[in-house]
Phi, psi and omega in degrees: 000127182296151182287324186251147174281156178293138180288152180301143182294328184278004182292139178298142182304321180292321178292322178298316180296318180295315180296321178296324178295320177298318179298319180296321178297317180294319179296316180294328180286340181075010182270149172278168178298323179295320179293321176299319178297320180298318188274340181261342181088001176256146188292161178295321179299319180297316181293327176297322177292318181298315187280348176256008175075011180274342181209140178278128181295140176291163184297324179297322178293324180292318179296319179295321178295322178297320179293321182292321185265359179071034181259147177296116184291338182295312181294321182291320179290331176296315177296325179295320180298319177295319179293324180295320177295318179295322178297318179296318178296321180296318178296322180294317178297321178297317179297318180294322178296315179295324178293320178296322178295317180296321179295317179297318178296320179294319179295319179295319180295319180293323179295321178293322180289327185288326181075186181291150180292151179283172186281002177085206188256014180281139179275152183288337183274357178076013180282184181293139179278133183246154177221202182293326184274003179104191182299151182296134177082359181242127179287138180292143179253141180260124179297148180298135181269139179291145177275172179299322179296319178297320180296318180295317181295322182288329185268356180069250183266006180264183177240189187292344178263004177081011178276127184290131180284139180292338179219135182297139176086350180255119182298153179294164182287344181232152175100192185298336182272006181292146183292336180231169184297324181276350179084010183236038179282169179290150179293155179292162181297143181293133177290149180281163177089193181293150181075005182292340182276006182290343180283340184290318177301322179297319179296320180293322178295320179296318178296318179296319178298318178299317181294321179297318178297316179297319179296319177299319178298319178296321179297317180297316179298316180296320179296319178298318178296322180295315180297317180299316180294321180297317179295323177296321178295321179296319179296320180291328183281344181292121182289142178282147181297144181294133181291346182275348182281126180234149178268145178291143180293140180294147180282152178296160178302134179094341179273127189248359180203167177200135177066231185298331180290348179268353185300128176076013183246157182285131184295319182290319180295323183274003176078021183264355182263200180074230182290345187269000187247146174227162176267113185269342180195151181211151177207157180244126177239107186064238176259005184259138177255130178245139185224152167261115178263128188231135175239114181292322181297317181275351182053048183211161178221160176209161182260151178216138172240141177232162183056035181264173177238171183300130180100342178295145186237144175238143183223138177236133179229145174209103184066239178266357180271138182211139176221145180226160175201164182213162176278114185258316187276142176296137180094339177287147181232001185231144174215142179237145171268168169287171186276153169237141180287139178219159174258345176206162183293335184281352182284335187263148177225132180248142180228150177235139178237122182275133183287327185288320186246344183080004181292142181232138177217149184227160174284162180292000000 
């Protein structure tokens, strides 16, 4: 039975060549996928995806594999860069294809909803087609508009707004019949004889109307000034933000926690492993190596043991925070603890306890 599965047929040639090169390096080294995962710090599941063409390995994993297999990292990273560009192009083509499919589906759905086109604007009787401008070929005609004199004559003693004039023959104070353009001219001379005093009530009403209008304008102005002043007071009363308040820096893409939010969580799942991790301390207990793995971006650390046997335990402590893990399955040689929050790499200490002898050793 062959060791490797056949690569997908739709894989880009450059990605296929790069993945095949990774397989050859692993075969020449004589290491299993689990051993490669142990020595590079990337999980076995991740390496299975990398070596089967389902996922492009990150640059950090490629550099780590070159160190493990004794390969020149310059040549390997050059091939990785070409594969990374091909991977990006493949993703872009996939996105464009999916977008074209969605557009076609949307157009088909809209066509079904719209139904057959209507018969347009033709009349069933075959007569002339009319529109907003009137019959075709005929310019619209505007009916003659009444003049101010016609309006006065038609309304008798009223004006163009239908307000009854207090005295016949005298135009209203407002509208087309006003004595001046603004409608505020002096009243006509009082007629002699009886009834001559009928013009005074109209003058008084006009004066009263003017005063009421002026008073209303003053009220509006005063209200506007009050609102403006109130808003200005509110702006002055708003406290300015404290200069000591600072926002936390955003986490890099893929990183899901930092500091206390990482406590008790898996480093790989939260995006804290890979290129973001370093070994802050190491010790050898028997044939087992124990390490403090530290991520500055995540402000967290975790313990790892390699070349261990079933039952061996690893422990990480930082202040009052503590996490443990052990090798449970037969044949496994690696165990990781969950993370503990730290402010520096020197705060954490990792210890290993061997199941066979009970021997315990810790990092400095």
